């Protein structure tokens, strides 16, 4: 049987190092407001693979809705490799079994990982999580965190929030609150910090959004998706 090292054939991008280092050093609460294509799913999945083999426990990856979670995580394919993202982070060699219907993996060391939706958080059964990834928090049901935070506090678990801004909703409120709390790691990265996109690609992206939504809404979406602006008007939420 081949030897598997975790993370599996992956390393953080340079602008992800600070967050990865915080988690490696045992940090329990992290929040990153990130632009599109930042690599939120990559770092979340690979960190969970590592954490699940450091501590035998249950781990959840939560998106706003369960069906969205299936498409965005469970069946998602990495366009750069042509492989499913979960197969890259959790290679078959480390799994005991995989349940496609429940979006559930049991690892050979006894840990489990499951993809869930914040719309069904209070109907989930089984062991409570010791590690929780909350993806697209600004679109999730905030009651999910109210329900789960005491559970994670009681079992000394960790939580990682990764999302793009959506105006001054609960995503903004948690960002503002966490910034003033020394036990949280908080960062906010726009395309200017990461340099993921070339200047030409950003010009094209902005032009496309303006063409699709008009100048005002297109500009707002551009500021929101690429510059993580909490000030940008949320398209469709005003009249």
Short mmCIF file of N, CA and C in Angstrom, two decimals, residues 20-171:
data_model
loop_
_atom_site.label_atom_id
_atom_site.label_comp_id
_atom_site.label_asym_id
_atom_site.label_seq_id
_atom_site.Cartn_x
_atom_site.Cartn_y
_atom_site.Cartn_z
N UNK A 20 -3.06 29.04 7.27
CA UNK A 20 -2.65 27.64 7.46
C UNK A 20 -1.78 27.49 8.71
N UNK A 21 -0.87 28.43 8.90
CA UNK A 21 0.03 28.38 10.05
C UNK A 21 -0.77 28.51 11.35
N UNK A 22 -1.76 29.40 11.36
CA UNK A 22 -2.60 29.55 12.55
C UNK A 22 -3.28 28.24 12.90
N UNK A 23 -3.83 27.56 11.90
CA UNK A 23 -4.52 26.30 12.14
C UNK A 23 -3.54 25.21 12.59
N UNK A 24 -2.38 25.15 11.94
CA UNK A 24 -1.37 24.15 12.32
C UNK A 24 -0.92 24.32 13.76
N UNK A 25 -0.90 25.55 14.22
CA UNK A 25 -0.44 25.83 15.58
C UNK A 25 -1.53 25.66 16.63
N UNK A 26 -2.69 25.14 16.22
CA UNK A 26 -3.75 24.82 17.16
C UNK A 26 -4.82 25.87 17.32
N UNK A 27 -4.86 26.87 16.43
CA UNK A 27 -5.89 27.89 16.51
C UNK A 27 -7.29 27.30 16.39
N UNK A 28 -8.23 27.87 17.11
CA UNK A 28 -9.59 27.30 17.18
C UNK A 28 -10.66 28.09 16.43
N UNK A 29 -10.42 29.38 16.17
CA UNK A 29 -11.43 30.19 15.50
C UNK A 29 -10.76 31.05 14.44
N UNK A 30 -11.13 30.81 13.19
CA UNK A 30 -10.53 31.56 12.09
C UNK A 30 -11.61 32.02 11.13
N UNK A 31 -11.42 33.21 10.60
CA UNK A 31 -12.39 33.80 9.67
C UNK A 31 -11.61 34.50 8.56
N UNK A 32 -11.94 34.17 7.32
CA UNK A 32 -11.28 34.81 6.18
C UNK A 32 -12.34 35.24 5.17
N UNK A 33 -12.41 36.53 4.93
CA UNK A 33 -13.28 37.09 3.90
C UNK A 33 -12.42 37.19 2.64
N UNK A 34 -12.77 36.42 1.64
CA UNK A 34 -11.88 36.23 0.48
C UNK A 34 -12.61 36.46 -0.83
N UNK A 35 -11.88 36.90 -1.82
CA UNK A 35 -12.45 37.10 -3.15
C UNK A 35 -12.67 35.77 -3.85
N UNK A 36 -13.38 35.80 -4.94
CA UNK A 36 -13.62 34.61 -5.75
C UNK A 36 -12.31 34.04 -6.27
N UNK A 37 -12.23 32.72 -6.31
CA UNK A 37 -11.07 31.97 -6.79
C UNK A 37 -9.88 32.10 -5.84
N UNK A 38 -10.12 32.43 -4.60
CA UNK A 38 -9.07 32.52 -3.59
C UNK A 38 -8.52 31.14 -3.23
N UNK A 39 -9.37 30.12 -3.40
CA UNK A 39 -8.99 28.76 -3.02
C UNK A 39 -9.56 28.34 -1.68
N UNK A 40 -10.77 28.81 -1.39
CA UNK A 40 -11.39 28.53 -0.09
C UNK A 40 -11.62 27.04 0.12
N UNK A 41 -12.16 26.37 -0.89
CA UNK A 41 -12.44 24.94 -0.74
C UNK A 41 -11.16 24.14 -0.59
N UNK A 42 -10.13 24.50 -1.32
CA UNK A 42 -8.87 23.76 -1.25
C UNK A 42 -8.29 23.77 0.16
N UNK A 43 -8.13 24.95 0.73
CA UNK A 43 -7.52 25.01 2.06
C UNK A 43 -8.41 24.35 3.10
N UNK A 44 -9.72 24.49 2.97
CA UNK A 44 -10.64 23.90 3.94
C UNK A 44 -10.58 22.37 3.91
N UNK A 45 -10.61 21.79 2.72
CA UNK A 45 -10.61 20.34 2.60
C UNK A 45 -9.28 19.74 3.06
N UNK A 46 -8.19 20.35 2.64
CA UNK A 46 -6.89 19.79 3.00
C UNK A 46 -6.58 19.97 4.48
N UNK A 47 -7.03 21.09 5.06
CA UNK A 47 -6.82 21.23 6.49
C UNK A 47 -7.64 20.20 7.26
N UNK A 48 -8.86 19.96 6.83
CA UNK A 48 -9.69 18.97 7.51
C UNK A 48 -9.08 17.59 7.44
N UNK A 49 -8.48 17.24 6.30
CA UNK A 49 -7.82 15.94 6.18
C UNK A 49 -6.72 15.80 7.21
N UNK A 50 -5.95 16.87 7.41
CA UNK A 50 -4.88 16.85 8.41
C UNK A 50 -5.47 16.75 9.81
N UNK A 51 -6.45 17.60 10.11
CA UNK A 51 -7.03 17.64 11.45
C UNK A 51 -7.67 16.31 11.84
N UNK A 52 -8.33 15.67 10.87
CA UNK A 52 -9.02 14.41 11.14
C UNK A 52 -8.05 13.29 11.48
N UNK A 53 -6.79 13.46 11.11
CA UNK A 53 -5.79 12.45 11.43
C UNK A 53 -4.89 12.87 12.59
N UNK A 54 -5.16 14.03 13.13
CA UNK A 54 -4.52 14.43 14.38
C UNK A 54 -5.40 14.12 15.58
N UNK A 55 -6.70 14.20 15.37
CA UNK A 55 -7.65 13.93 16.44
C UNK A 55 -8.82 13.13 15.88
N UNK A 56 -9.07 11.96 16.42
CA UNK A 56 -10.18 11.13 15.96
C UNK A 56 -11.49 11.76 16.43
N UNK A 57 -12.30 12.18 15.47
CA UNK A 57 -13.55 12.88 15.80
C UNK A 57 -14.37 13.02 14.52
N UNK A 58 -15.49 13.72 14.63
CA UNK A 58 -16.33 14.02 13.48
C UNK A 58 -16.03 15.43 12.99
N UNK A 59 -16.10 15.62 11.67
CA UNK A 59 -15.81 16.91 11.04
C UNK A 59 -16.88 17.19 10.00
N UNK A 60 -17.31 18.45 9.95
CA UNK A 60 -18.35 18.85 9.00
C UNK A 60 -17.85 19.96 8.09
N UNK A 61 -18.33 19.92 6.86
CA UNK A 61 -18.11 21.01 5.91
C UNK A 61 -19.49 21.54 5.55
N UNK A 62 -19.80 22.74 6.00
CA UNK A 62 -21.16 23.28 5.88
C UNK A 62 -21.25 24.38 4.85
N UNK A 63 -22.24 24.25 3.97
CA UNK A 63 -22.61 25.31 3.05
C UNK A 63 -24.03 25.76 3.38
N UNK A 64 -24.49 26.87 2.78
CA UNK A 64 -25.83 27.36 3.15
C UNK A 64 -26.93 26.32 2.97
N UNK A 65 -26.89 25.54 1.90
CA UNK A 65 -27.93 24.55 1.64
C UNK A 65 -27.30 23.20 1.31
N UNK A 66 -27.97 22.12 1.71
CA UNK A 66 -27.43 20.79 1.51
C UNK A 66 -27.22 20.47 0.03
N UNK A 67 -28.19 20.82 -0.81
CA UNK A 67 -28.05 20.50 -2.23
C UNK A 67 -26.93 21.33 -2.87
N UNK A 68 -26.78 22.55 -2.42
CA UNK A 68 -25.66 23.37 -2.88
C UNK A 68 -24.35 22.73 -2.48
N UNK A 69 -24.31 22.18 -1.27
CA UNK A 69 -23.10 21.53 -0.78
C UNK A 69 -22.71 20.34 -1.64
N UNK A 70 -23.69 19.60 -2.11
CA UNK A 70 -23.40 18.44 -2.97
C UNK A 70 -22.70 18.89 -4.25
N UNK A 71 -23.20 19.95 -4.86
CA UNK A 71 -22.62 20.42 -6.11
C UNK A 71 -21.27 21.11 -5.91
N UNK A 72 -21.19 21.92 -4.86
CA UNK A 72 -20.00 22.74 -4.66
C UNK A 72 -18.83 21.96 -4.08
N UNK A 73 -19.12 20.91 -3.30
CA UNK A 73 -18.06 20.17 -2.62
C UNK A 73 -18.04 18.70 -2.99
N UNK A 74 -19.15 18.01 -2.78
CA UNK A 74 -19.14 16.54 -2.90
C UNK A 74 -18.82 16.07 -4.32
N UNK A 75 -19.44 16.67 -5.32
CA UNK A 75 -19.21 16.24 -6.70
C UNK A 75 -18.31 17.19 -7.49
N UNK A 76 -17.85 18.25 -6.86
CA UNK A 76 -17.06 19.27 -7.57
C UNK A 76 -15.75 18.71 -8.09
N UNK A 77 -15.38 19.14 -9.29
CA UNK A 77 -14.14 18.71 -9.94
C UNK A 77 -13.18 19.90 -10.01
N UNK A 78 -11.94 19.66 -9.66
CA UNK A 78 -10.91 20.68 -9.77
C UNK A 78 -10.59 20.89 -11.25
N UNK A 79 -10.87 22.07 -11.80
CA UNK A 79 -10.66 22.29 -13.24
C UNK A 79 -9.19 22.21 -13.64
N UNK A 80 -8.29 22.36 -12.70
CA UNK A 80 -6.86 22.32 -13.01
C UNK A 80 -6.33 20.89 -13.12
N UNK A 81 -7.01 19.94 -12.45
CA UNK A 81 -6.52 18.56 -12.44
C UNK A 81 -7.49 17.56 -13.06
N UNK A 82 -8.78 17.94 -13.15
CA UNK A 82 -9.78 17.01 -13.66
C UNK A 82 -10.20 15.96 -12.65
N UNK A 83 -9.81 16.14 -11.38
CA UNK A 83 -10.16 15.19 -10.32
C UNK A 83 -11.16 15.81 -9.35
N UNK A 84 -11.98 14.94 -8.74
CA UNK A 84 -12.89 15.45 -7.70
C UNK A 84 -12.08 16.01 -6.54
N UNK A 85 -12.55 17.13 -6.02
CA UNK A 85 -11.82 17.78 -4.94
C UNK A 85 -11.72 16.90 -3.70
N UNK A 86 -12.78 16.16 -3.40
CA UNK A 86 -12.73 15.32 -2.20
C UNK A 86 -11.75 14.16 -2.39
N UNK A 87 -11.56 13.70 -3.63
CA UNK A 87 -10.61 12.62 -3.87
C UNK A 87 -9.17 13.12 -3.75
N UNK A 88 -8.95 14.38 -4.07
CA UNK A 88 -7.62 14.95 -3.90
C UNK A 88 -7.28 15.12 -2.43
N UNK A 89 -8.22 15.64 -1.66
CA UNK A 89 -7.96 15.88 -0.24
C UNK A 89 -8.03 14.60 0.59
N UNK A 90 -8.96 13.71 0.23
CA UNK A 90 -9.18 12.48 0.99
C UNK A 90 -9.00 11.28 0.06
N UNK A 91 -7.78 10.91 -0.29
CA UNK A 91 -7.57 9.81 -1.24
C UNK A 91 -8.17 8.50 -0.72
N UNK A 92 -8.58 7.62 -1.63
CA UNK A 92 -9.23 6.36 -1.23
C UNK A 92 -8.41 5.54 -0.23
N UNK A 93 -7.10 5.67 -0.28
CA UNK A 93 -6.24 4.87 0.60
C UNK A 93 -6.46 5.16 2.09
N UNK A 94 -6.99 6.34 2.42
CA UNK A 94 -7.18 6.68 3.84
C UNK A 94 -8.63 6.49 4.29
N UNK A 95 -9.49 6.01 3.40
CA UNK A 95 -10.92 5.86 3.71
C UNK A 95 -11.28 4.42 4.08
N UNK A 96 -12.20 4.32 5.04
CA UNK A 96 -12.80 3.03 5.36
C UNK A 96 -14.01 2.78 4.48
N UNK A 97 -14.87 3.80 4.35
CA UNK A 97 -16.02 3.70 3.44
C UNK A 97 -16.52 5.09 3.10
N UNK A 98 -17.32 5.14 2.03
CA UNK A 98 -17.87 6.40 1.52
C UNK A 98 -19.35 6.22 1.23
N UNK A 99 -20.18 7.10 1.77
CA UNK A 99 -21.63 7.04 1.56
C UNK A 99 -22.03 8.23 0.70
N UNK A 100 -22.34 7.96 -0.57
CA UNK A 100 -22.65 9.04 -1.50
C UNK A 100 -23.94 9.75 -1.15
N UNK A 101 -24.95 8.99 -0.74
CA UNK A 101 -26.24 9.61 -0.45
C UNK A 101 -26.14 10.58 0.72
N UNK A 102 -25.43 10.18 1.77
CA UNK A 102 -25.29 11.03 2.97
C UNK A 102 -24.13 12.01 2.86
N UNK A 103 -23.35 11.92 1.78
CA UNK A 103 -22.15 12.75 1.61
C UNK A 103 -21.25 12.61 2.83
N UNK A 104 -20.90 11.37 3.12
CA UNK A 104 -20.24 11.01 4.37
C UNK A 104 -19.05 10.10 4.09
N UNK A 105 -17.92 10.38 4.76
CA UNK A 105 -16.72 9.55 4.63
C UNK A 105 -16.26 9.13 6.02
N UNK A 106 -15.98 7.86 6.17
CA UNK A 106 -15.34 7.36 7.39
C UNK A 106 -13.90 6.99 7.05
N UNK A 107 -12.98 7.55 7.82
CA UNK A 107 -11.57 7.28 7.58
C UNK A 107 -11.11 6.04 8.35
N UNK A 108 -10.02 5.47 7.92
CA UNK A 108 -9.52 4.25 8.54
C UNK A 108 -9.09 4.46 9.97
N UNK A 109 -8.76 5.69 10.35
CA UNK A 109 -8.35 5.94 11.73
C UNK A 109 -9.54 6.13 12.67
N UNK A 110 -10.77 6.14 12.11
CA UNK A 110 -11.97 6.28 12.93
C UNK A 110 -12.65 7.62 12.83
N UNK A 111 -11.98 8.64 12.32
CA UNK A 111 -12.61 9.95 12.13
C UNK A 111 -13.65 9.88 11.01
N UNK A 112 -14.59 10.83 11.02
CA UNK A 112 -15.58 10.92 9.95
C UNK A 112 -15.64 12.36 9.45
N UNK A 113 -16.09 12.50 8.21
CA UNK A 113 -16.25 13.82 7.59
C UNK A 113 -17.54 13.80 6.80
N UNK A 114 -18.31 14.89 6.89
CA UNK A 114 -19.60 14.95 6.20
C UNK A 114 -19.86 16.34 5.66
N UNK A 115 -20.47 16.40 4.49
CA UNK A 115 -20.90 17.65 3.88
C UNK A 115 -22.34 17.90 4.31
N UNK A 116 -22.62 19.09 4.84
CA UNK A 116 -23.94 19.38 5.38
C UNK A 116 -24.39 20.78 4.94
N UNK A 117 -25.67 21.06 5.17
CA UNK A 117 -26.22 22.38 4.86
C UNK A 117 -26.68 23.08 6.12
N UNK A 118 -26.49 24.40 6.17
CA UNK A 118 -26.94 25.15 7.35
C UNK A 118 -28.46 25.16 7.44
N UNK A 119 -29.12 24.83 6.32
CA UNK A 119 -30.59 24.78 6.33
C UNK A 119 -31.11 23.55 7.07
N UNK A 120 -30.23 22.60 7.40
CA UNK A 120 -30.66 21.38 8.08
C UNK A 120 -29.81 21.08 9.31
N UNK A 121 -29.18 22.07 9.86
CA UNK A 121 -28.21 21.86 10.93
C UNK A 121 -28.80 21.14 12.13
N UNK A 122 -30.06 21.46 12.49
CA UNK A 122 -30.63 20.90 13.70
C UNK A 122 -31.25 19.53 13.50
N UNK A 123 -31.18 19.01 12.26
CA UNK A 123 -31.71 17.67 12.01
C UNK A 123 -30.59 16.64 11.87
N UNK A 124 -29.33 17.08 11.96
CA UNK A 124 -28.21 16.17 11.82
C UNK A 124 -28.07 15.33 13.09
N UNK A 125 -27.79 14.04 12.88
CA UNK A 125 -27.66 13.13 14.01
C UNK A 125 -26.24 12.57 14.03
N UNK A 126 -25.91 11.92 15.14
CA UNK A 126 -24.58 11.36 15.26
C UNK A 126 -23.71 12.23 16.14
N UNK A 127 -22.41 11.91 16.14
CA UNK A 127 -21.48 12.63 16.99
C UNK A 127 -21.36 14.08 16.56
N UNK A 128 -21.36 15.02 17.50
CA UNK A 128 -21.20 16.43 17.14
C UNK A 128 -19.78 16.68 16.62
N UNK A 129 -19.59 17.70 15.80
CA UNK A 129 -18.28 17.90 15.18
C UNK A 129 -17.24 18.46 16.15
N UNK A 130 -15.99 18.07 15.90
CA UNK A 130 -14.85 18.67 16.58
C UNK A 130 -14.16 19.66 15.66
N UNK A 131 -14.58 19.68 14.40
CA UNK A 131 -14.05 20.64 13.44
C UNK A 131 -15.15 21.00 12.46
N UNK A 132 -15.30 22.30 12.21
CA UNK A 132 -16.39 22.78 11.36
C UNK A 132 -15.87 23.81 10.36
N UNK A 133 -16.06 23.54 9.10
CA UNK A 133 -15.80 24.52 8.04
C UNK A 133 -17.14 25.12 7.65
N UNK A 134 -17.25 26.45 7.70
CA UNK A 134 -18.47 27.13 7.28
C UNK A 134 -18.12 27.92 6.02
N UNK A 135 -18.55 27.39 4.89
CA UNK A 135 -18.26 28.03 3.61
C UNK A 135 -19.45 28.89 3.19
N UNK A 136 -19.17 30.05 2.66
CA UNK A 136 -20.22 31.01 2.26
C UNK A 136 -21.08 31.40 3.46
N UNK A 137 -20.42 31.72 4.56
CA UNK A 137 -21.12 32.08 5.78
C UNK A 137 -22.10 33.23 5.58
N UNK A 138 -21.77 34.19 4.74
CA UNK A 138 -22.63 35.35 4.56
C UNK A 138 -23.97 34.98 3.93
N UNK A 139 -24.08 33.78 3.36
CA UNK A 139 -25.34 33.32 2.76
C UNK A 139 -26.02 32.23 3.60
N UNK A 140 -25.39 31.84 4.71
CA UNK A 140 -25.89 30.74 5.52
C UNK A 140 -26.95 31.20 6.52
N UNK A 141 -27.59 30.24 7.14
CA UNK A 141 -28.52 30.52 8.23
C UNK A 141 -27.69 30.80 9.48
N UNK A 142 -27.71 32.02 10.01
CA UNK A 142 -26.87 32.33 11.18
C UNK A 142 -27.24 31.53 12.42
N UNK A 143 -28.44 30.98 12.44
CA UNK A 143 -28.84 30.16 13.58
C UNK A 143 -27.97 28.91 13.71
N UNK A 144 -27.37 28.49 12.60
CA UNK A 144 -26.51 27.30 12.64
C UNK A 144 -25.33 27.52 13.59
N UNK A 145 -24.73 28.70 13.55
CA UNK A 145 -23.59 28.97 14.42
C UNK A 145 -24.04 29.15 15.86
N UNK A 146 -25.20 29.75 16.06
CA UNK A 146 -25.73 29.87 17.42
C UNK A 146 -25.94 28.49 18.04
N UNK A 147 -26.31 27.54 17.22
CA UNK A 147 -26.56 26.17 17.68
C UNK A 147 -25.25 25.41 17.91
N UNK A 148 -24.29 25.60 17.01
CA UNK A 148 -23.08 24.77 17.02
C UNK A 148 -21.95 25.34 17.87
N UNK A 149 -21.91 26.66 18.06
CA UNK A 149 -20.77 27.23 18.79
C UNK A 149 -20.62 26.68 20.21
N UNK A 150 -21.70 26.49 20.97
CA UNK A 150 -21.51 25.90 22.31
C UNK A 150 -21.00 24.47 22.26
N UNK A 151 -21.38 23.73 21.21
CA UNK A 151 -20.91 22.35 21.06
C UNK A 151 -19.41 22.33 20.83
N UNK A 152 -18.94 23.20 19.94
CA UNK A 152 -17.51 23.25 19.65
C UNK A 152 -16.72 23.75 20.86
N UNK A 153 -17.28 24.71 21.59
CA UNK A 153 -16.61 25.20 22.78
C UNK A 153 -16.47 24.10 23.83
N UNK A 154 -17.51 23.31 23.99
CA UNK A 154 -17.51 22.26 25.00
C UNK A 154 -16.51 21.14 24.66
N UNK A 155 -16.36 20.82 23.35
CA UNK A 155 -15.45 19.72 23.00
C UNK A 155 -14.10 20.21 22.48
N UNK A 156 -13.81 21.50 22.72
CA UNK A 156 -12.52 22.08 22.32
C UNK A 156 -12.29 21.93 20.81
N UNK A 157 -13.35 22.15 20.05
CA UNK A 157 -13.25 22.02 18.60
C UNK A 157 -12.90 23.34 17.92
N UNK A 158 -12.65 23.26 16.62
CA UNK A 158 -12.28 24.45 15.85
C UNK A 158 -13.35 24.76 14.81
N UNK A 159 -13.38 26.03 14.39
CA UNK A 159 -14.31 26.47 13.35
C UNK A 159 -13.57 27.39 12.39
N UNK A 160 -13.82 27.20 11.11
CA UNK A 160 -13.18 27.99 10.06
C UNK A 160 -14.27 28.57 9.16
N UNK A 161 -14.36 29.90 9.12
CA UNK A 161 -15.35 30.59 8.29
C UNK A 161 -14.64 31.15 7.05
N UNK A 162 -15.13 30.78 5.88
CA UNK A 162 -14.56 31.24 4.62
C UNK A 162 -15.69 31.74 3.73
N UNK A 163 -15.62 33.01 3.34
CA UNK A 163 -16.74 33.54 2.57
C UNK A 163 -16.38 34.84 1.87
N UNK A 164 -17.30 35.24 0.99
CA UNK A 164 -17.21 36.53 0.31
C UNK A 164 -18.29 37.44 0.91
N UNK A 165 -18.02 38.71 0.99
CA UNK A 165 -18.95 39.65 1.62
C UNK A 165 -20.28 39.72 0.89
N UNK A 166 -21.33 40.00 1.65
CA UNK A 166 -22.68 40.19 1.09
C UNK A 166 -23.35 41.35 1.81
N UNK A 167 -22.75 42.52 1.73
CA UNK A 167 -23.32 43.67 2.42
C UNK A 167 -23.13 43.55 3.93
N UNK A 168 -23.86 44.37 4.66
CA UNK A 168 -23.70 44.41 6.11
C UNK A 168 -24.72 43.51 6.81
N UNK A 169 -24.60 42.22 6.51
CA UNK A 169 -25.47 41.24 7.15
C UNK A 169 -24.69 40.53 8.26
N UNK A 170 -25.08 39.30 8.61
CA UNK A 170 -24.41 38.59 9.70
C UNK A 170 -22.95 38.26 9.36
N UNK A 171 -22.61 38.21 8.06
CA UNK A 171 -21.22 38.02 7.69
C UNK A 171 -20.37 39.20 8.12
#
